Structure formats: structure tokens, C-alpha cells
PDB file of C-alpha atoms in Angstrom:
ATOM      1  CA  MET A   8      10.411  -3.702 -34.359  1.00  0.00           C
ATOM      2  CA  SER A   9       7.266  -2.664 -32.448  1.00  0.00           C
ATOM      3  CA  THR A  10       6.349   1.175 -32.988  1.00  0.00           C
ATOM      4  CA  GLU A  11       4.117   1.010 -29.622  1.00  0.00           C
ATOM      5  CA  SER A  12       5.112   3.466 -27.095  1.00  0.00           C
ATOM      6  CA  PRO A  13       6.605   1.897 -23.877  1.00  0.00           C
ATOM      7  CA  ILE A  14       4.876   1.393 -20.679  1.00  0.00           C
ATOM      8  CA  ARG A  15       5.778   4.312 -18.416  1.00  0.00           C
ATOM      9  CA  VAL A  16       6.371   3.326 -14.948  1.00  0.00           C
ATOM     10  CA  LEU A  17       6.841   5.123 -11.624  1.00  0.00           C
ATOM     11  CA  LEU A  18       8.596   2.827  -9.113  1.00  0.00           C
ATOM     12  CA  ALA A  19       7.826   3.819  -5.501  1.00  0.00           C
ATOM     13  CA  VAL A  20       9.880   1.517  -3.372  1.00  0.00           C
ATOM     14  CA  ASP A  21      10.908   2.461   0.052  1.00  0.00           C
ATOM     15  CA  GLU A  22      14.339   0.570   0.135  1.00  0.00           C
ATOM     16  CA  GLN A  23      16.829   2.294  -2.230  1.00  0.00           C
ATOM     17  CA  GLN A  24      18.967  -0.665  -3.075  1.00  0.00           C
ATOM     18  CA  THR A  25      15.830  -2.681  -4.096  1.00  0.00           C
ATOM     19  CA  ARG A  26      14.390   0.368  -5.889  1.00  0.00           C
ATOM     20  CA  ARG A  27      17.488   0.705  -7.987  1.00  0.00           C
ATOM     21  CA  VAL A  28      17.802  -3.186  -8.686  1.00  0.00           C
ATOM     22  CA  LEU A  29      14.109  -3.373  -9.780  1.00  0.00           C
ATOM     23  CA  ALA A  30      14.600  -0.402 -11.993  1.00  0.00           C
ATOM     24  CA  ALA A  31      17.599  -1.839 -13.441  1.00  0.00           C
ATOM     25  CA  LEU A  32      15.986  -5.121 -14.288  1.00  0.00           C
ATOM     26  CA  LEU A  33      12.799  -3.449 -15.530  1.00  0.00           C
ATOM     27  CA  SER A  34      14.709  -1.356 -17.965  1.00  0.00           C
ATOM     28  CA  LEU A  35      15.901  -4.823 -19.621  1.00  0.00           C
ATOM     29  CA  GLU A  36      12.137  -5.628 -20.404  1.00  0.00           C
ATOM     30  CA  GLN A  37      10.846  -4.753 -23.788  1.00  0.00           C
ATOM     31  CA  GLY A  38       8.177  -2.192 -23.911  1.00  0.00           C
ATOM     32  CA  ILE A  39       8.614  -1.051 -20.235  1.00  0.00           C
ATOM     33  CA  GLN A  40      10.394   2.207 -19.273  1.00  0.00           C
ATOM     34  CA  VAL A  41      10.926   3.242 -15.650  1.00  0.00           C
ATOM     35  CA  VAL A  42      10.450   7.111 -15.921  1.00  0.00           C
ATOM     36  CA  ALA A  43      10.612   8.057 -12.152  1.00  0.00           C
ATOM     37  CA  GLU A  44      11.385   6.789  -8.778  1.00  0.00           C
ATOM     38  CA  ALA A  45      10.209   7.657  -5.310  1.00  0.00           C
ATOM     39  CA  GLY A  46      11.223   6.552  -1.883  1.00  0.00           C
ATOM     40  CA  HIS A  47       8.805   8.312   0.220  1.00  0.00           C
ATOM     41  CA  GLY A  48       4.954   8.072   0.296  1.00  0.00           C
ATOM     42  CA  ASP A  49       4.613  11.855   0.314  1.00  0.00           C
ATOM     43  CA  ASP A  50       6.335  12.058  -3.094  1.00  0.00           C
ATOM     44  CA  ILE A  51       4.038   9.603  -4.913  1.00  0.00           C
ATOM     45  CA  VAL A  52       1.341  11.888  -5.837  1.00  0.00           C
ATOM     46  CA  HIS A  53       3.626  14.624  -7.058  1.00  0.00           C
ATOM     47  CA  ALA A  54       5.760  12.217  -9.084  1.00  0.00           C
ATOM     48  CA  VAL A  55       2.628  10.839 -10.806  1.00  0.00           C
ATOM     49  CA  ARG A  56       1.441  14.424 -11.612  1.00  0.00           C
ATOM     50  CA  ARG A  57       4.961  15.313 -12.811  1.00  0.00           C
ATOM     51  CA  HIS A  58       5.852  12.237 -14.924  1.00  0.00           C
ATOM     52  CA  ARG A  59       2.339  10.835 -15.977  1.00  0.00           C
ATOM     53  CA  PRO A  60       3.350   7.208 -15.704  1.00  0.00           C
ATOM     54  CA  ASP A  61       0.969   4.636 -17.176  1.00  0.00           C
ATOM     55  CA  VAL A  62       1.563   2.348 -14.010  1.00  0.00           C
ATOM     56  CA  ALA A  63       2.798   3.276 -10.640  1.00  0.00           C
ATOM     57  CA  VAL A  64       4.460   0.439  -8.655  1.00  0.00           C
ATOM     58  CA  ILE A  65       3.828   1.345  -4.921  1.00  0.00           C
ATOM     59  CA  ASP A  66       5.190  -0.177  -1.684  1.00  0.00           C
ATOM     60  CA  ALA A  67       2.421  -0.781   0.598  1.00  0.00           C
ATOM     61  CA  GLU A  68       4.187   0.854   3.424  1.00  0.00           C
ATOM     62  CA  PRO A  69       6.683   3.486   2.395  1.00  0.00           C
ATOM     63  CA  PRO A  70       7.701   6.279   4.820  1.00  0.00           C
ATOM     64  CA  GLY A  71       5.132   8.959   5.073  1.00  0.00           C
ATOM     65  CA  SER A  72       1.662   8.583   3.462  1.00  0.00           C
ATOM     66  CA  ASP A  73       0.931   4.819   3.276  1.00  0.00           C
ATOM     67  CA  GLY A  74       0.494   2.968   0.001  1.00  0.00           C
ATOM     68  CA  LEU A  75      -3.326   2.711  -0.062  1.00  0.00           C
ATOM     69  CA  SER A  76      -3.803   6.566   0.608  1.00  0.00           C
ATOM     70  CA  ALA A  77      -1.471   7.186  -2.163  1.00  0.00           C
ATOM     71  CA  ALA A  78      -3.424   4.736  -4.360  1.00  0.00           C
ATOM     72  CA  VAL A  79      -6.616   6.497  -3.615  1.00  0.00           C
ATOM     73  CA  ARG A  80      -5.352   9.791  -4.686  1.00  0.00           C
ATOM     74  CA  ILE A  81      -3.565   8.811  -7.803  1.00  0.00           C
ATOM     75  CA  GLY A  82      -6.077   5.922  -8.986  1.00  0.00           C
ATOM     76  CA  GLY A  83      -7.606   8.240 -11.620  1.00  0.00           C
ATOM     77  CA  HIS A  84      -4.391   9.063 -13.185  1.00  0.00           C
ATOM     78  CA  CYS A  85      -2.749   5.710 -13.705  1.00  0.00           C
ATOM     79  CA  SER A  86      -2.863   1.947 -13.127  1.00  0.00           C
ATOM     80  CA  ILE A  87      -1.528   0.757  -9.885  1.00  0.00           C
ATOM     81  CA  VAL A  88       0.465  -2.485  -8.635  1.00  0.00           C
ATOM     82  CA  VAL A  89       0.981  -2.562  -4.970  1.00  0.00           C
ATOM     83  CA  LEU A  90       3.966  -4.540  -3.361  1.00  0.00           C
ATOM     84  CA  THR A  91       3.470  -5.951  -0.012  1.00  0.00           C
ATOM     85  CA  SER A  92       4.757  -8.474   2.498  1.00  0.00           C
ATOM     86  CA  PHE A  93       3.301 -11.990   2.956  1.00  0.00           C
ATOM     87  CA  GLY A  94       1.250 -12.545   5.850  1.00  0.00           C
ATOM     88  CA  ARG A  95      -1.051  -9.567   5.416  1.00  0.00           C
ATOM     89  CA  PRO A  96      -3.806 -11.018   3.333  1.00  0.00           C
ATOM     90  CA  GLY A  97      -6.512  -8.629   4.737  1.00  0.00           C
ATOM     91  CA  TYR A  98      -4.570  -5.830   2.863  1.00  0.00           C
ATOM     92  CA  LEU A  99      -5.643  -7.350  -0.439  1.00  0.00           C
ATOM     93  CA  ARG A 100      -9.282  -6.595   0.031  1.00  0.00           C
ATOM     94  CA  ARG A 101      -8.557  -2.919   0.943  1.00  0.00           C
ATOM     95  CA  ALA A 102      -6.393  -2.537  -2.000  1.00  0.00           C
ATOM     96  CA  MET A 103      -8.904  -3.982  -4.275  1.00  0.00           C
ATOM     97  CA  ALA A 104     -11.451  -1.458  -2.920  1.00  0.00           C
ATOM     98  CA  ALA A 105      -9.116   1.386  -3.466  1.00  0.00           C
ATOM     99  CA  GLY A 106      -8.894   0.330  -7.233  1.00  0.00           C
ATOM    100  CA  VAL A 107      -5.581  -1.286  -7.242  1.00  0.00           C
ATOM    101  CA  GLY A 108      -4.950  -3.509 -10.429  1.00  0.00           C
ATOM    102  CA  GLY A 109      -1.888  -5.558  -9.291  1.00  0.00           C
ATOM    103  CA  PHE A 110      -1.076  -7.019  -6.123  1.00  0.00           C
ATOM    104  CA  LEU A 111       2.219  -8.861  -5.629  1.00  0.00           C
ATOM    105  CA  GLY A 112       4.367 -10.016  -2.677  1.00  0.00           C
ATOM    106  CA  LYS A 113       7.690  -8.044  -2.231  1.00  0.00           C
ATOM    107  CA  ASP A 114       9.759 -11.105  -2.952  1.00  0.00           C
ATOM    108  CA  ALA A 115       8.228 -11.340  -6.474  1.00  0.00           C
ATOM    109  CA  SER A 116      10.573 -11.709  -9.352  1.00  0.00           C
ATOM    110  CA  ALA A 117      11.350  -8.949 -11.866  1.00  0.00           C
ATOM    111  CA  ASP A 118       9.795 -11.035 -14.559  1.00  0.00           C
ATOM    112  CA  GLU A 119       6.553 -11.377 -12.418  1.00  0.00           C
ATOM    113  CA  LEU A 120       6.338  -7.653 -11.812  1.00  0.00           C
ATOM    114  CA  ALA A 121       6.822  -6.910 -15.469  1.00  0.00           C
ATOM    115  CA  ALA A 122       3.790  -9.269 -16.178  1.00  0.00           C
ATOM    116  CA  ALA A 123       1.744  -7.739 -13.729  1.00  0.00           C
ATOM    117  CA  ILE A 124       2.720  -4.194 -15.089  1.00  0.00           C
ATOM    118  CA  ARG A 125       1.711  -5.315 -18.560  1.00  0.00           C
ATOM    119  CA  LYS A 126      -1.477  -6.819 -17.401  1.00  0.00           C
ATOM    120  CA  VAL A 127      -2.739  -3.792 -15.315  1.00  0.00           C
ATOM    121  CA  ALA A 128      -1.499  -1.282 -18.203  1.00  0.00           C
ATOM    122  CA  ALA A 129      -3.827  -3.282 -20.469  1.00  0.00           C
ATOM    123  CA  GLY A 130      -6.796  -2.818 -18.047  1.00  0.00           C
ATOM    124  CA  GLY A 131      -6.619  -6.294 -16.342  1.00  0.00           C
ATOM    125  CA  ARG A 132      -5.729  -7.251 -12.806  1.00  0.00           C
ATOM    126  CA  TYR A 133      -2.755  -9.348 -11.641  1.00  0.00           C
ATOM    127  CA  LEU A 134      -3.071 -11.066  -8.154  1.00  0.00           C
ATOM    128  CA  ASP A 135      -0.481 -12.976  -6.523  1.00  0.00           C
ATOM    129  CA  THR A 136      -1.770 -16.444  -6.120  1.00  0.00           C
ATOM    130  CA  GLU A 137      -0.756 -17.093  -2.528  1.00  0.00           C
ATOM    131  CA  LEU A 138      -1.957 -13.703  -1.370  1.00  0.00           C
ATOM    132  CA  ALA A 139      -5.134 -14.298  -3.060  1.00  0.00           C
ATOM    133  CA  VAL A 140      -5.842 -17.623  -1.504  1.00  0.00           C
ATOM    134  CA  ALA A 141      -4.895 -16.349   1.819  1.00  0.00           C
ATOM    135  CA  SER A 142      -7.331 -13.379   1.609  1.00  0.00           C
ATOM    136  CA  MET A 143     -10.159 -16.044   1.019  1.00  0.00           C
ATOM    137  CA  THR A 144      -9.152 -17.869   4.278  1.00  0.00           C
ATOM    138  CA  THR A 145      -8.754 -14.766   6.345  1.00  0.00           C
ATOM    139  CA  GLY A 146     -11.835 -13.182   7.977  1.00  0.00           C
ATOM    140  CA  ASP A 147     -12.848  -9.653   7.682  1.00  0.00           C
ATOM    141  CA  SER A 148     -11.449  -7.186  10.006  1.00  0.00           C
ATOM    142  CA  PRO A 149     -13.232  -6.708  13.231  1.00  0.00           C
ATOM    143  CA  LEU A 150     -12.415  -3.161  13.484  1.00  0.00           C
ATOM    144  CA  THR A 151     -14.880  -0.137  12.490  1.00  0.00           C
ATOM    145  CA  ASP A 152     -13.416   2.584  10.160  1.00  0.00           C
ATOM    146  CA  ARG A 153     -13.181   4.823  13.255  1.00  0.00           C
ATOM    147  CA  GLU A 154     -11.431   2.207  15.449  1.00  0.00           C
ATOM    148  CA  ARG A 155      -9.006   1.608  12.530  1.00  0.00           C
ATOM    149  CA  ASP A 156      -8.245   5.235  12.079  1.00  0.00           C
ATOM    150  CA  ALA A 157      -7.693   5.744  15.789  1.00  0.00           C
ATOM    151  CA  LEU A 158      -5.373   2.607  16.044  1.00  0.00           C
ATOM    152  CA  ARG A 159      -3.273   3.827  12.922  1.00  0.00           C
ATOM    153  CA  LEU A 160      -2.725   7.316  14.701  1.00  0.00           C
ATOM    154  CA  ALA A 161      -1.935   5.521  17.874  1.00  0.00           C
ATOM    155  CA  GLY A 162       0.601   3.332  15.966  1.00  0.00           C
ATOM    156  CA  VAL A 163       2.659   6.381  14.783  1.00  0.00           C
ATOM    157  CA  GLY A 164       2.680   7.873  18.220  1.00  0.00           C
ATOM    158  CA  ALA A 165      -0.356  10.024  18.535  1.00  0.00           C
ATOM    159  CA  THR A 166      -1.734  10.942  22.025  1.00  0.00           C
ATOM    160  CA  ILE A 167      -5.326  10.836  22.803  1.00  0.00           C
ATOM    161  CA  THR A 168      -5.662  14.347  22.487  1.00  0.00           C
ATOM    162  CA  LYS A 169      -3.990  14.339  18.951  1.00  0.00           C
ATOM    163  CA  ILE A 170      -6.372  11.329  18.001  1.00  0.00           C
ATOM    164  CA  ALA A 171      -9.332  13.164  19.057  1.00  0.00           C
ATOM    165  CA  ILE A 172      -8.250  16.179  17.130  1.00  0.00           C
ATOM    166  CA  GLU A 173      -7.537  14.336  13.974  1.00  0.00           C
ATOM    167  CA  LEU A 174     -10.781  12.390  14.081  1.00  0.00           C
ATOM    168  CA  HIS A 175     -12.621  15.477  15.265  1.00  0.00           C
ATOM    169  CA  VAL A 176     -14.177  13.718  18.280  1.00  0.00           C
ATOM    170  CA  SER A 177     -13.972  14.146  22.093  1.00  0.00           C
ATOM    171  CA  GLU A 178     -10.982  12.629  23.886  1.00  0.00           C
ATOM    172  CA  THR A 179     -13.319  10.342  25.720  1.00  0.00           C
ATOM    173  CA  ILE A 180     -14.431   9.095  22.363  1.00  0.00           C
ATOM    174  CA  ALA A 181     -10.991   8.862  21.096  1.00  0.00           C
ATOM    175  CA  ARG A 182      -9.774   6.666  24.149  1.00  0.00           C
ATOM    176  CA  GLY A 183     -12.952   4.387  23.759  1.00  0.00           C
ATOM    177  CA  LEU A 184     -11.954   3.774  20.076  1.00  0.00           C
ATOM    178  CA  VAL A 185      -8.446   2.768  20.990  1.00  0.00           C
ATOM    179  CA  SER A 186      -9.814   0.704  23.989  1.00  0.00           C
ATOM    180  CA  SER A 187     -12.358  -1.053  21.761  1.00  0.00           C
ATOM    181  CA  ALA A 188      -9.963  -1.870  19.007  1.00  0.00           C
ATOM    182  CA  MET A 189      -7.568  -3.464  21.872  1.00  0.00           C
ATOM    183  CA  THR A 190     -10.576  -5.512  23.121  1.00  0.00           C
ATOM    184  CA  LYS A 191     -11.490  -6.934  19.673  1.00  0.00           C
ATOM    185  CA  LEU A 192      -8.053  -7.773  18.885  1.00  0.00           C
ATOM    186  CA  ASN A 193      -7.464  -9.247  22.412  1.00  0.00           C
ATOM    187  CA  ALA A 194      -4.454  -7.086  22.889  1.00  0.00           C
ATOM    188  CA  ALA A 195      -3.048  -6.056  26.236  1.00  0.00           C
ATOM    189  CA  GLY A 196      -1.862  -2.554  24.885  1.00  0.00           C
ATOM    190  CA  HIS A 197      -2.110  -0.425  21.877  1.00  0.00           C
ATOM    191  CA  HIS A 198       1.107  -1.415  20.622  1.00  0.00           C
ATOM    192  CA  GLU A 199       0.071  -4.994  20.570  1.00  0.00           C
ATOM    193  CA  ALA A 200      -3.198  -4.214  18.924  1.00  0.00           C
ATOM    194  CA  VAL A 201      -1.466  -2.305  16.111  1.00  0.00           C
ATOM    195  CA  HIS A 202       1.097  -5.191  15.626  1.00  0.00           C
ATOM    196  CA  THR A 203      -1.847  -7.641  15.285  1.00  0.00           C
ATOM    197  CA  ALA A 204      -3.928  -5.522  12.934  1.00  0.00           C
ATOM    198  CA  ARG A 205      -0.803  -4.941  10.692  1.00  0.00           C
ATOM    199  CA  ARG A 206       0.008  -8.431  10.661  1.00  0.00           C
ATOM    200  CA  GLN A 207      -3.464  -9.384   9.470  1.00  0.00           C
ATOM    201  CA  GLY A 208      -3.452  -6.555   6.864  1.00  0.00           C
ATOM    202  CA  TRP A 209      -6.412  -4.698   8.686  1.00  0.00           C
ATOM    203  CA  LEU A 210      -4.460  -1.480   9.354  1.00  0.00           C
TER     204      LEU A 210
END
């Protein structure tokens, strides 16, 4: 019998039933132990600090803080596997830039997730083949960092005034950033622009 310590895993997935099923299936895997669960993005950093997992499995779009924001904050404390939906290949590039070691579709099997956890825990990378191929055939985001930030805020209902405050710019500049993003994405309104950017993984 192996005397090696199990890989300690934080499972941060939005949908409770899915999270519980994954936790149960991963508990059957030799050498893997789910030590904590989180269903809200704002709980991820706290859970990592409290439970000190070796690997955090993070939903790309949990409620609250988004998965990549959490990944940036915990990247120095544990390895990270991000679960995301297909059809958002641009997200892969941003995840890799944030130091994410594993990248899987949300419909990945428990076996594949376990393989990804083992790989990143050992210091390697694990990329879903279809997502990796899609990322190579999808162009870079046309949005600047400021335009993306403005559009992200607009997507959660922020007014121009709120966007201006958050980005430390004038309302005129804030309105221009949203308008520029809409133009680049050929969108009639900011809702359509947000939808397009999210679908492409640019937001």
C-alpha cells in the first residue's frame, strides 16, 4: 500500500448537485481527497487559505468573483484546474496567462478530472484537446483591457457612472469604452456585446 499523502483537492463548482456528485466520484479515486467545497467565487480564496489544498478545481463562472480572478489570487498557493463550457476557446489563453495548470470542459468525466488533478499536482499541464484545438483556430480578442473591464461591469448591470468610478475615469471615457467595445463586436447594444464576448471567451 502506498504511503504517499493523498492529493488534497478544493472543489469550487457553482451547481450544488454537480459538485456533490464530483466530490463523491473523486473520493473513489485512489490518492485523491476532497478536503473542501465552495459554491461561490468569493469563498474560493478563503477556502484555499483555510484548507491548504494541493489542487483547486474551479468553475470558470461561479457566482461572485469569476474563476480567473480567483485563480490569480490563489495561484501561488496551489495548482489550479478550471472547468468551463465548450464554445469559449478564448478563455483558454486567459487561463494559461493566469497560471492555470489544467483546463477542462464542464462535461469532462470524473476519470478525466482525476487525471487532470494528478497531472497538475505533479507540476504538469492538462488541456482538453477540443478546447486546445479551438483556441488555436480562434482569433485574439479585439478588446483592449479597459474595454473588457468596462464591458464586464456593464454585463453585471453597472451604470456608466459606476463604470467610471470603478475604472477611475470620467463618465465620457467610460461611455466611450463601452461604445468602442460594442463597435468592435458589431453589437447593437451592450447586452449583445457582453453575450458575444462571453461566447468567444474574451470576457
